[in-house]
Amino acid sequence: MTEPIVEAAQSEDLVTGPIVEVTDLHVSFGPVHAVRGVSFAVHPGECVAIVGESGSGKSVTARTLLGLTGDEARVRATSFRVEGVDASGHRERQWRAIRGRRIGFVLQDALVSLDVLRPVGKEIAETLRLHRAVPRAETAGRVIELLREVGVPEPELRARQYPHELSGGLRQRALIASAIACHPRLLIADEPTTALDVTVQAQILRLLAERKRDGTALLLISHDLAVVAELADRVLVMKDGVVVEDGPAGRVLSEPEHPYTRRLLAAVPMEHAKGARLSVLEGEPARPIPPRPPGEVVIEAHDLVKRFRSRTAVDGVSFQLRAGRTLGIVGESGSGKTTTARLVLGLLAPDAGSVAIDGRPWEGLTATERRELRRHIQVVYQDPLSSFDPRFSVRRILAEALDVGGEPRATRRDRAVELLEQVGLDASVLERRPLRLSGGQRQRVAIARALAPRPRVIVCDEPVSALDVSIQAQVLDLLADLQSELGVAYLFISHHLGVVHHVSDHVLVMKDGRVVESGDVRQIFTEPRAGYTRELLAAVPRIDAATGVTVRKAS
Amino acid sequence: MTRRVLTRLGTSLLVLWGAVTVSFTALHLTPGNVADVLIGSSIVTPEVRAQIIADYGLDRPLPVQYATYLGRVLRGDLGQSYQLHESVASAIGAQLGASVQLTASALVFAVVVSTTLAVLTARRARWIRGLSSGLELVGVSIPTFWTAILLLTVFSFQLGWFPAAGGDGFSGLFLPMIAVAIPITTMLTQMMRENLELILDEPFVLTARSRGMSDLGVRLKHALRHALVPAITLLGWVVGLLLGGMVAVEQIFSRQGIGQLTLAAVTGKDLPVVMGVVLITAVLYVVVNILIDLLYLVVDPRLRGAA
Amino acid sequence: MSTAVITIGAGRPRAVPRPGVWAAALFLTVVTVAAIAPGVVAPGTPDAADALAALRGPSPAHLLGTDANGRDVFTRIVFGAAPSLLAGLGATALAVAAGTALGLLAALGGRVLDEVVMRLVEVLLALPTLLLALLVITVAGPGTLNVIFAIALYTAPSYARLVRAQTMVIRHAGYVEAATSLGLTRRRIILRHVLPNAFAPLLVLATIEVGTALVAAASLSYLGLGPQPPAPEWGAMLSAGRDYFSVAWWIAIFPGVAITLTVLSITVVGRHLRRLAEGGTS
């Protein structure tokens, strides 16, 4: 059901013009002005990337190109053309002819972006059916072809399976297949690799690069500069609804002009050694963080084994952590790193092996002794909000932790304020509930709570994974400062190699419950010995400081 | 999968056994001699009385009485109503059809109407939702027996559109069905609309729309199925509610059915009939729950593989 | 990290506007006053019969008319508030107390106790609402107290199930693990974190359910199984007025209006409380 006007636009002479072109685009939702004056064009075979943190307006911009901003949005632009046709007056019917047929759209995390109650084959067939792209009888065959095209093995079987039966990588491929089913000339990918493990991310990026080589234009939306560096010809950096920088990818990433772009690049932890600051303020020389000499052993884990039913989640993990040092545990999902953390925290009992905190093993302790020992080892979670009782204010959260730490009632308030100042907050947040704080503030409160009983070790379980890069940089700097001030040790768990590289002294690489490789951070990241470590490192996209082009280590 | 089936079967048996036990307990908790309680307010000959004592083993110890009772129920013998001069099973059997008809039609009505309303009103203009939720609020608050009286007065007595009492076929069924269905229809509409609105925010809905699907298509082909999952959970409870609402409605519309039978039994202290009804409804509950489990498997593929 | 979906629009519009909540609260206040001190709201006594003024329509002398015995319908409705409210509140309170005890026992008492309690709950849930109540009344006989007990018996299992589910969820919540790793005692975690968070939604639900219990009690009275005449009770009044419907509609209509408005107000106020509870503060 293609509108005649769109039909005309598909004629040969327009093939070479830009696929989409917007000038001075504004989108507002009621009083919120989400996009303010964005202009860009995407040409055939080109990859344009829009980079920004949450709330920058990048996703809204992408959705506007499909007319998917919703009824409550007000969209305004001096020029808004899709394949040369003015789209500013398009109605739902005309947009529907464009969606899926002229422009494909891929979201992050296929587990929620595909309908979990339908087989993936049906989802792909849906695009074909809606646009009558192939005769009805050929739909099934075309679905199989498409799955093969995006590199899904055994496509006949996969087409009949449901999203939860596929791995993250295959799901994402199926989602891409449903978006490219009608061979749209432009594919918009909104954070297409964000929820994926790093090795899978590399595969998906390779798939997108293939589409681009085959002539499909790409509009890539991401928070991660390193991801877009690999594919993009042009980069737009957005902040608060405005494009602050726009230019060829190589130039933007190697010689950023705008301070915000510089800050974003500096905040990427990969290329900075431990001790350097990530959150650099303009014009202020980076103050290095003084290192501390290692102290006595605070965690001694010996040959830990933990089984859940028939699956062995942790298998023979041993390590040592000394006061004032950081041990990083890195691995993909399902590698057993979080189970290891829970064993260390004494929240799970190992099936074999032992953990000793400050020389005292968990096993054989009475309930009172265990509680006493818990004070020495605290924890900071990925999602601080769920780790706070929703009824508690910041004051009560800290008071409870201080009470456990033996702080007398009279001095608790002063000590709470002191803790808040230590983590870069002030007394004004005391009476607030965590729900009313920003993500970064919540994580700071979580750190303050962890510090309250004056622990020897803090277990950090993916503490920055849910944060924007610039907030992530601030929190990592805060952790480094606290370590140098207080001599606290960190057991730092993350899937993010860059973050682990930045914070750790020693690193444990885990896969399927086992330690694949362990050693000094420099050795692991520069001369990895295990094949898996090399594979992981090779998969990480990184920006070459000189050229701005993605480089991958040869694997 | 087999584990699931076994658990389900085990629970079902347990429920039935529990219902028998509850009935037995009720019988023995009732003040007065058990034989007199069973006879109720009717007058029987000493021979019949002796027969009752023998049938229920009332001269034997309590555990034996319990075992006797359990054995009788297992054989499908629900006892004798001395007031109706017939067996409980045949008394219930005679009334069951009418009640099942009422309950089933009300259930179908409720599901169809609430689904349609929810699909049409979710995420619509403020006044549509306001109107709909206002009506729903009244619907859940209004007592069923009062609705029944109002419907009867307006449509049968005043307008004469429907028969005032009894009535065969659809015309006799319509008003009672509406009266029984109103509270559950409004409740289901409300719940399904809330579900739908949450689901329409999900990324997969956005994906479907980005393929060029129409709004109605997205609602019907994707969102509705998701909204049904929690609605199915409520189904067992809804059936219970329908059976409860039936009692007053059957009385008001002078309809035959289990409700009338039960009511007469309660006021006449005809305990065997009340116990029989309790057991029959427990069986119904078990059947409905097995159906719900099957429905889940149809709607949600994620449960099919789960052990 | 950027979120996958932006919620467009200013969230869901309110189902009931604020003035509605105020009106509902006001109406409930009046009903409560009528229940505690009926004489303040309506002068006279509910049983004052005036055979000469029987079946009179609403007038300044009898605001809502008179019934077949010439008793003032308004006065009877006001005096009927106490037994009606009492049944709703009493049954809910009893059910919440019993349900909470059972639910906590199941959630915190270990596996065996959990199994036993939850099977019992399952059996009770299998017997449909009103029919279970009818069984109780057959055994115990009609009357307000028995009605309360009957309704509590069939509602308690759902509370038990809710309390258990809530407690289970909260026991595994992030903040309980955080409290454990902080080194709090189990007792303190249960008292300070688990119970308060499990109770908040329960209390909100119970508020709304008072209305449902009230309707159930009125239904039983309507069927002649509640308080016996001439006691003024809304369900019983409605039942008595039914026979005069064609000549004196007000006798049956106004008690029905009283029940509906009371339940409606309870629902509106209850939902408002739920919104407050869900939306955190404000």
mmCIF file of N, CA and C in Angstrom, chain C residues 54-154:
data_model
loop_
_atom_site.group_PDB
_atom_site.id
_atom_site.type_symbol
_atom_site.label_atom_id
_atom_site.label_comp_id
_atom_site.label_asym_id
_atom_site.label_seq_id
_atom_site.Cartn_x
_atom_site.Cartn_y
_atom_site.Cartn_z
ATOM 1 N N ALA C 54 -47.450 5.337 55.710
ATOM 2 C CA ALA C 54 -46.732 4.262 55.013
ATOM 3 C C ALA C 54 -46.612 4.547 53.518
ATOM 4 N N LEU C 55 -45.476 4.058 52.957
ATOM 5 C CA LEU C 55 -45.254 4.136 51.508
ATOM 6 C C LEU C 55 -45.376 5.537 50.933
ATOM 7 N N ARG C 56 -44.957 6.556 51.685
ATOM 8 C CA ARG C 56 -44.958 7.928 51.174
ATOM 9 C C ARG C 56 -43.662 8.177 50.397
ATOM 10 N N GLY C 57 -43.757 8.909 49.336
ATOM 11 C CA GLY C 57 -42.588 9.247 48.549
ATOM 12 C C GLY C 57 -41.739 10.298 49.258
ATOM 13 N N PRO C 58 -40.545 10.579 48.708
ATOM 14 C CA PRO C 58 -39.682 11.597 49.312
ATOM 15 C C PRO C 58 -40.406 12.937 49.444
ATOM 16 N N SER C 59 -40.266 13.543 50.611
ATOM 17 C CA SER C 59 -40.905 14.834 50.882
ATOM 18 C C SER C 59 -40.086 15.526 51.954
ATOM 19 N N PRO C 60 -40.334 16.803 52.216
ATOM 20 C CA PRO C 60 -39.581 17.477 53.274
ATOM 21 C C PRO C 60 -39.713 16.757 54.621
ATOM 22 N N ALA C 61 -40.846 16.155 54.885
ATOM 23 C CA ALA C 61 -41.031 15.485 56.172
ATOM 24 C C ALA C 61 -40.237 14.184 56.206
ATOM 25 N N HIS C 62 -40.261 13.456 55.110
ATOM 26 C CA HIS C 62 -39.491 12.209 55.009
ATOM 27 C C HIS C 62 -38.610 12.326 53.773
ATOM 28 N N LEU C 63 -37.375 12.739 54.017
ATOM 29 C CA LEU C 63 -36.460 13.070 52.906
ATOM 30 C C LEU C 63 -36.402 11.996 51.837
ATOM 31 N N LEU C 64 -36.328 10.737 52.273
ATOM 32 C CA LEU C 64 -36.213 9.650 51.308
ATOM 33 C C LEU C 64 -37.466 8.766 51.352
ATOM 34 N N GLY C 65 -38.558 9.327 51.845
ATOM 35 C CA GLY C 65 -39.808 8.580 51.853
ATOM 36 C C GLY C 65 -39.935 7.659 53.062
ATOM 37 N N THR C 66 -41.007 6.877 53.064
ATOM 38 C CA THR C 66 -41.234 5.931 54.157
ATOM 39 C C THR C 66 -41.449 4.540 53.585
ATOM 40 N N ASP C 67 -41.286 3.518 54.443
ATOM 41 C CA ASP C 67 -41.460 2.144 53.956
ATOM 42 C C ASP C 67 -42.875 1.635 54.256
ATOM 43 N N ALA C 68 -43.093 0.353 54.059
ATOM 44 C CA ALA C 68 -44.437 -0.225 54.176
ATOM 45 C C ALA C 68 -45.012 -0.074 55.582
ATOM 46 N N ASN C 69 -44.115 0.027 56.584
ATOM 47 C CA ASN C 69 -44.591 0.201 57.947
ATOM 48 C C ASN C 69 -44.638 1.672 58.347
ATOM 49 N N GLY C 70 -44.339 2.538 57.387
ATOM 50 C CA GLY C 70 -44.343 3.970 57.681
ATOM 51 C C GLY C 70 -43.091 4.428 58.408
ATOM 52 N N ARG C 71 -42.016 3.631 58.333
ATOM 53 C CA ARG C 71 -40.763 4.068 58.974
ATOM 54 C C ARG C 71 -39.982 4.941 57.997
ATOM 55 N N ASP C 72 -39.281 5.925 58.538
ATOM 56 C CA ASP C 72 -38.546 6.884 57.706
ATOM 57 C C ASP C 72 -37.321 6.195 57.075
ATOM 58 N N VAL C 73 -37.256 6.182 55.763
ATOM 59 C CA VAL C 73 -36.174 5.467 55.068
ATOM 60 C C VAL C 73 -34.820 6.113 55.364
ATOM 61 N N PHE C 74 -34.780 7.459 55.375
ATOM 62 C CA PHE C 74 -33.511 8.144 55.649
ATOM 63 C C PHE C 74 -32.961 7.745 57.021
ATOM 64 N N THR C 75 -33.831 7.801 58.015
ATOM 65 C CA THR C 75 -33.383 7.445 59.363
ATOM 66 C C THR C 75 -32.869 6.007 59.398
ATOM 67 N N ARG C 76 -33.568 5.123 58.724
ATOM 68 C CA ARG C 76 -33.152 3.723 58.730
ATOM 69 C C ARG C 76 -31.808 3.530 58.005
ATOM 70 N N ILE C 77 -31.629 4.288 56.923
ATOM 71 C CA ILE C 77 -30.339 4.182 56.223
ATOM 72 C C ILE C 77 -29.204 4.656 57.133
ATOM 73 N N VAL C 78 -29.437 5.783 57.823
ATOM 74 C CA VAL C 78 -28.405 6.313 58.721
ATOM 75 C C VAL C 78 -28.098 5.301 59.818
ATOM 76 N N PHE C 79 -29.142 4.731 60.403
ATOM 77 C CA PHE C 79 -28.908 3.753 61.462
ATOM 78 C C PHE C 79 -28.353 2.433 60.903
ATOM 79 N N GLY C 80 -28.588 2.214 59.629
ATOM 80 C CA GLY C 80 -28.077 0.996 59.009
ATOM 81 C C GLY C 80 -26.600 1.075 58.683
ATOM 82 N N ALA C 81 -26.010 2.279 58.760
ATOM 83 C CA ALA C 81 -24.591 2.439 58.435
ATOM 84 C C ALA C 81 -23.719 1.587 59.356
ATOM 85 N N ALA C 82 -24.076 1.581 60.648
ATOM 86 C CA ALA C 82 -23.223 0.892 61.615
ATOM 87 C C ALA C 82 -23.091 -0.601 61.304
ATOM 88 N N PRO C 83 -24.187 -1.352 61.204
ATOM 89 C CA PRO C 83 -24.009 -2.783 60.919
ATOM 90 C C PRO C 83 -23.347 -3.041 59.568
ATOM 91 N N SER C 84 -23.659 -2.208 58.572
ATOM 92 C CA SER C 84 -23.074 -2.432 57.246
ATOM 93 C C SER C 84 -21.565 -2.203 57.262
ATOM 94 N N LEU C 85 -21.157 -1.045 57.809
ATOM 95 C CA LEU C 85 -19.723 -0.739 57.882
ATOM 96 C C LEU C 85 -19.001 -1.748 58.749
ATOM 97 N N LEU C 86 -19.638 -2.068 59.872
ATOM 98 C CA LEU C 86 -19.022 -2.996 60.811
ATOM 99 C C LEU C 86 -18.715 -4.330 60.119
ATOM 100 N N ALA C 87 -19.667 -4.795 59.324
ATOM 101 C CA ALA C 87 -19.458 -6.067 58.643
ATOM 102 C C ALA C 87 -18.262 -5.974 57.701
ATOM 103 N N GLY C 88 -18.194 -4.879 56.904
ATOM 104 C CA GLY C 88 -17.080 -4.714 55.961
ATOM 105 C C GLY C 88 -15.750 -4.615 56.677
ATOM 106 N N LEU C 89 -15.706 -3.716 57.664
ATOM 107 C CA LEU C 89 -14.452 -3.500 58.388
ATOM 108 C C LEU C 89 -14.060 -4.727 59.191
ATOM 109 N N GLY C 90 -15.042 -5.282 59.894
ATOM 110 C CA GLY C 90 -14.759 -6.420 60.763
ATOM 111 C C GLY C 90 -14.220 -7.595 59.975
ATOM 112 N N ALA C 91 -14.914 -7.914 58.873
ATOM 113 C CA ALA C 91 -14.493 -9.065 58.074
ATOM 114 C C ALA C 91 -13.092 -8.835 57.524
ATOM 115 N N THR C 92 -12.821 -7.600 57.036
ATOM 116 C CA THR C 92 -11.503 -7.329 56.467
ATOM 117 C C THR C 92 -10.428 -7.404 57.543
ATOM 118 N N ALA C 93 -10.698 -6.804 58.714
ATOM 119 C CA ALA C 93 -9.699 -6.809 59.784
ATOM 120 C C ALA C 93 -9.367 -8.239 60.187
ATOM 121 N N LEU C 94 -10.416 -9.023 60.345
ATOM 122 C CA LEU C 94 -10.219 -10.411 60.752
ATOM 123 C C LEU C 94 -9.416 -11.169 59.690
ATOM 124 N N ALA C 95 -9.803 -10.947 58.421
ATOM 125 C CA ALA C 95 -9.135 -11.649 57.326
ATOM 126 C C ALA C 95 -7.676 -11.228 57.226
ATOM 127 N N VAL C 96 -7.402 -9.919 57.364
ATOM 128 C CA VAL C 96 -6.022 -9.435 57.271
ATOM 129 C C VAL C 96 -5.188 -10.029 58.406
ATOM 130 N N ALA C 97 -5.758 -10.029 59.612
ATOM 131 C CA ALA C 97 -5.009 -10.558 60.752
ATOM 132 C C ALA C 97 -4.685 -12.033 60.540
ATOM 133 N N ALA C 98 -5.702 -12.806 60.187
ATOM 134 C CA ALA C 98 -5.481 -14.247 60.004
ATOM 135 C C ALA C 98 -4.575 -14.501 58.808
ATOM 136 N N GLY C 99 -4.843 -13.775 57.713
ATOM 137 C CA GLY C 99 -4.056 -13.964 56.496
ATOM 138 C C GLY C 99 -2.593 -13.611 56.716
ATOM 139 N N THR C 100 -2.334 -12.517 57.431
ATOM 140 C CA THR C 100 -0.956 -12.118 57.695
ATOM 141 C C THR C 100 -0.236 -13.173 58.523
ATOM 142 N N ALA C 101 -0.925 -13.641 59.562
ATOM 143 C CA ALA C 101 -0.303 -14.652 60.420
ATOM 144 C C ALA C 101 0.068 -15.882 59.586
ATOM 145 N N LEU C 102 -0.878 -16.351 58.782
ATOM 146 C CA LEU C 102 -0.617 -17.533 57.962
ATOM 147 C C LEU C 102 0.490 -17.272 56.942
ATOM 148 N N GLY C 103 0.414 -16.101 56.298
ATOM 149 C CA GLY C 103 1.386 -15.768 55.261
ATOM 150 C C GLY C 103 2.803 -15.697 55.820
ATOM 151 N N LEU C 104 2.946 -15.064 56.971
ATOM 152 C CA LEU C 104 4.273 -14.938 57.577
ATOM 153 C C LEU C 104 4.789 -16.298 58.019
ATOM 154 N N LEU C 105 3.885 -17.076 58.561
ATOM 155 C CA LEU C 105 4.248 -18.422 58.998
ATOM 156 C C LEU C 105 4.816 -19.205 57.816
ATOM 157 N N ALA C 106 4.125 -19.077 56.673
ATOM 158 C CA ALA C 106 4.553 -19.807 55.482
ATOM 159 C C ALA C 106 5.882 -19.277 54.973
ATOM 160 N N ALA C 107 6.033 -17.955 54.966
ATOM 161 C CA ALA C 107 7.219 -17.358 54.345
ATOM 162 C C ALA C 107 8.454 -17.521 55.218
ATOM 163 N N LEU C 108 8.296 -17.419 56.519
ATOM 164 C CA LEU C 108 9.471 -17.377 57.390
ATOM 165 C C LEU C 108 9.643 -18.638 58.227
ATOM 166 N N GLY C 109 8.680 -19.541 58.165
ATOM 167 C CA GLY C 109 8.707 -20.677 59.086
ATOM 168 C C GLY C 109 9.376 -21.924 58.556
ATOM 169 N N GLY C 110 10.004 -21.827 57.392
ATOM 170 C CA GLY C 110 10.674 -23.021 56.880
ATOM 171 C C GLY C 110 9.819 -23.756 55.876
ATOM 172 N N ARG C 111 10.459 -24.705 55.212
ATOM 173 C CA ARG C 111 9.836 -25.381 54.062
ATOM 174 C C ARG C 111 8.579 -26.164 54.404
ATOM 175 N N VAL C 112 8.638 -26.944 55.481
ATOM 176 C CA VAL C 112 7.533 -27.839 55.810
ATOM 177 C C VAL C 112 6.280 -27.026 56.131
ATOM 178 N N LEU C 113 6.463 -26.043 56.998
ATOM 179 C CA LEU C 113 5.360 -25.185 57.391
ATOM 180 C C LEU C 113 4.789 -24.470 56.174
ATOM 181 N N ASP C 114 5.680 -24.037 55.305
ATOM 182 C CA ASP C 114 5.269 -23.340 54.083
ATOM 183 C C ASP C 114 4.349 -24.233 53.260
ATOM 184 N N GLU C 115 4.777 -25.476 53.055
ATOM 185 C CA GLU C 115 3.979 -26.412 52.270
ATOM 186 C C GLU C 115 2.597 -26.605 52.897
ATOM 187 N N VAL C 116 2.582 -26.896 54.201
ATOM 188 C CA VAL C 116 1.324 -27.181 54.890
ATOM 189 C C VAL C 116 0.374 -25.996 54.791
ATOM 190 N N VAL C 117 0.882 -24.810 55.138
ATOM 191 C CA VAL C 117 0.025 -23.630 55.150
ATOM 192 C C VAL C 117 -0.487 -23.327 53.748
ATOM 193 N N MET C 118 0.397 -23.412 52.762
ATOM 194 C CA MET C 118 -0.017 -23.033 51.422
ATOM 195 C C MET C 118 -0.992 -24.036 50.809
ATOM 196 N N ARG C 119 -0.898 -25.307 51.198
ATOM 197 C CA ARG C 119 -1.889 -26.277 50.717
ATOM 198 C C ARG C 119 -3.246 -25.955 51.318
ATOM 199 N N LEU C 120 -3.247 -25.626 52.603
ATOM 200 C CA LEU C 120 -4.499 -25.260 53.274
ATOM 201 C C LEU C 120 -5.141 -24.064 52.564
ATOM 202 N N VAL C 121 -4.296 -23.073 52.279
ATOM 203 C CA VAL C 121 -4.771 -21.872 51.604
ATOM 204 C C VAL C 121 -5.352 -22.233 50.235
ATOM 205 N N GLU C 122 -4.666 -23.107 49.543
ATOM 206 C CA GLU C 122 -5.103 -23.538 48.214
ATOM 207 C C GLU C 122 -6.492 -24.180 48.279
ATOM 208 N N VAL C 123 -6.690 -25.030 49.295
ATOM 209 C CA VAL C 123 -7.986 -25.695 49.452
ATOM 210 C C VAL C 123 -9.086 -24.661 49.705
ATOM 211 N N LEU C 124 -8.799 -23.721 50.594
ATOM 212 C CA LEU C 124 -9.819 -22.721 50.914
ATOM 213 C C LEU C 124 -10.123 -21.853 49.697
ATOM 214 N N LEU C 125 -9.090 -21.571 48.895
ATOM 215 C CA LEU C 125 -9.307 -20.745 47.704
ATOM 216 C C LEU C 125 -10.135 -21.480 46.663
ATOM 217 N N ALA C 126 -10.118 -22.814 46.740
ATOM 218 C CA ALA C 126 -10.831 -23.592 45.735
ATOM 219 C C ALA C 126 -12.336 -23.491 45.919
ATOM 220 N N LEU C 127 -12.766 -23.158 47.122
ATOM 221 C CA LEU C 127 -14.203 -23.098 47.373
ATOM 222 C C LEU C 127 -14.658 -21.674 47.115
ATOM 223 N N PRO C 128 -15.538 -21.497 46.143
ATOM 224 C CA PRO C 128 -15.854 -20.145 45.738
ATOM 225 C C PRO C 128 -16.503 -19.347 46.867
ATOM 226 N N THR C 129 -15.944 -18.182 47.015
ATOM 227 C CA THR C 129 -16.346 -17.111 47.916
ATOM 228 C C THR C 129 -17.670 -17.292 48.638
ATOM 229 N N LEU C 130 -18.737 -16.913 47.953
ATOM 230 C CA LEU C 130 -20.022 -16.839 48.628
ATOM 231 C C LEU C 130 -20.493 -18.219 49.076
ATOM 232 N N LEU C 131 -20.146 -19.254 48.320
ATOM 233 C CA LEU C 131 -20.628 -20.578 48.674
ATOM 234 C C LEU C 131 -20.017 -21.052 49.987
ATOM 235 N N LEU C 132 -18.735 -20.714 50.184
ATOM 236 C CA LEU C 132 -18.092 -21.065 51.443
ATOM 237 C C LEU C 132 -18.800 -20.346 52.590
ATOM 238 N N ALA C 133 -19.141 -19.069 52.341
ATOM 239 C CA ALA C 133 -19.851 -18.290 53.348
ATOM 240 C C ALA C 133 -21.197 -18.937 53.648
ATOM 241 N N LEU C 134 -21.868 -19.416 52.611
ATOM 242 C CA LEU C 134 -23.171 -20.048 52.820
ATOM 243 C C LEU C 134 -23.040 -21.311 53.677
ATOM 244 N N LEU C 135 -21.971 -22.060 53.440
ATOM 245 C CA LEU C 135 -21.733 -23.258 54.244
ATOM 246 C C LEU C 135 -21.586 -22.881 55.716
ATOM 247 N N VAL C 136 -20.797 -21.826 55.957
ATOM 248 C CA VAL C 136 -20.579 -21.378 57.330
ATOM 249 C C VAL C 136 -21.906 -20.994 57.974
ATOM 250 N N ILE C 137 -22.742 -20.288 57.210
ATOM 251 C CA ILE C 137 -23.989 -19.806 57.790
ATOM 252 C C ILE C 137 -24.978 -20.960 58.001
ATOM 253 N N THR C 138 -24.920 -21.947 57.127
ATOM 254 C CA THR C 138 -25.763 -23.121 57.347
ATOM 255 C C THR C 138 -25.403 -23.757 58.682
ATOM 256 N N VAL C 139 -24.100 -23.807 58.930
ATOM 257 C CA VAL C 139 -23.639 -24.439 60.159
ATOM 258 C C VAL C 139 -23.919 -23.554 61.367
ATOM 259 N N ALA C 140 -23.558 -22.268 61.251
ATOM 260 C CA ALA C 140 -23.580 -21.410 62.426
ATOM 261 C C ALA C 140 -24.882 -20.624 62.566
ATOM 262 N N GLY C 141 -25.668 -20.574 61.521
ATOM 263 C CA GLY C 141 -26.907 -19.806 61.589
ATOM 264 C C GLY C 141 -26.680 -18.370 61.176
ATOM 265 N N PRO C 142 -27.771 -17.664 60.830
ATOM 266 C CA PRO C 142 -27.642 -16.279 60.375
ATOM 267 C C PRO C 142 -27.256 -15.335 61.505
ATOM 268 N N GLY C 143 -26.861 -14.100 61.155
ATOM 269 C CA GLY C 143 -26.491 -13.099 62.158
ATOM 270 C C GLY C 143 -25.244 -12.347 61.753
ATOM 271 N N THR C 144 -25.093 -11.117 62.245
ATOM 272 C CA THR C 144 -23.988 -10.246 61.846
ATOM 273 C C THR C 144 -22.624 -10.892 62.098
ATOM 274 N N LEU C 145 -22.456 -11.431 63.326
ATOM 275 C CA LEU C 145 -21.139 -11.988 63.657
ATOM 276 C C LEU C 145 -20.779 -13.151 62.746
ATOM 277 N N ASN C 146 -21.751 -14.000 62.478
ATOM 278 C CA ASN C 146 -21.491 -15.152 61.625
ATOM 279 C C ASN C 146 -21.172 -14.718 60.199
ATOM 280 N N VAL C 147 -21.858 -13.667 59.743
ATOM 281 C CA VAL C 147 -21.569 -13.129 58.414
ATOM 282 C C VAL C 147 -20.117 -12.648 58.362
ATOM 283 N N ILE C 148 -19.708 -11.906 59.390
ATOM 284 C CA ILE C 148 -18.326 -11.404 59.439
ATOM 285 C C ILE C 148 -17.340 -12.574 59.384
ATOM 286 N N PHE C 149 -17.619 -13.571 60.185
ATOM 287 C CA PHE C 149 -16.721 -14.713 60.229
ATOM 288 C C PHE C 149 -16.678 -15.430 58.867
ATOM 289 N N ALA C 150 -17.861 -15.596 58.279
ATOM 290 C CA ALA C 150 -17.944 -16.299 56.990
ATOM 291 C C ALA C 150 -17.137 -15.570 55.908
ATOM 292 N N ILE C 151 -17.291 -14.242 55.876
ATOM 293 C CA ILE C 151 -16.570 -13.478 54.844
ATOM 294 C C ILE C 151 -15.064 -13.515 55.105
ATOM 295 N N ALA C 152 -14.692 -13.394 56.380
ATOM 296 C CA ALA C 152 -13.274 -13.432 56.720
ATOM 297 C C ALA C 152 -12.673 -14.772 56.318
ATOM 298 N N LEU C 153 -13.436 -15.844 56.511
ATOM 299 C CA LEU C 153 -12.908 -17.179 56.201
ATOM 300 C C LEU C 153 -12.545 -17.296 54.722
ATOM 301 N N TYR C 154 -13.367 -16.724 53.850
ATOM 302 C CA TYR C 154 -13.021 -16.911 52.447
ATOM 303 C C TYR C 154 -12.106 -15.838 51.884
#
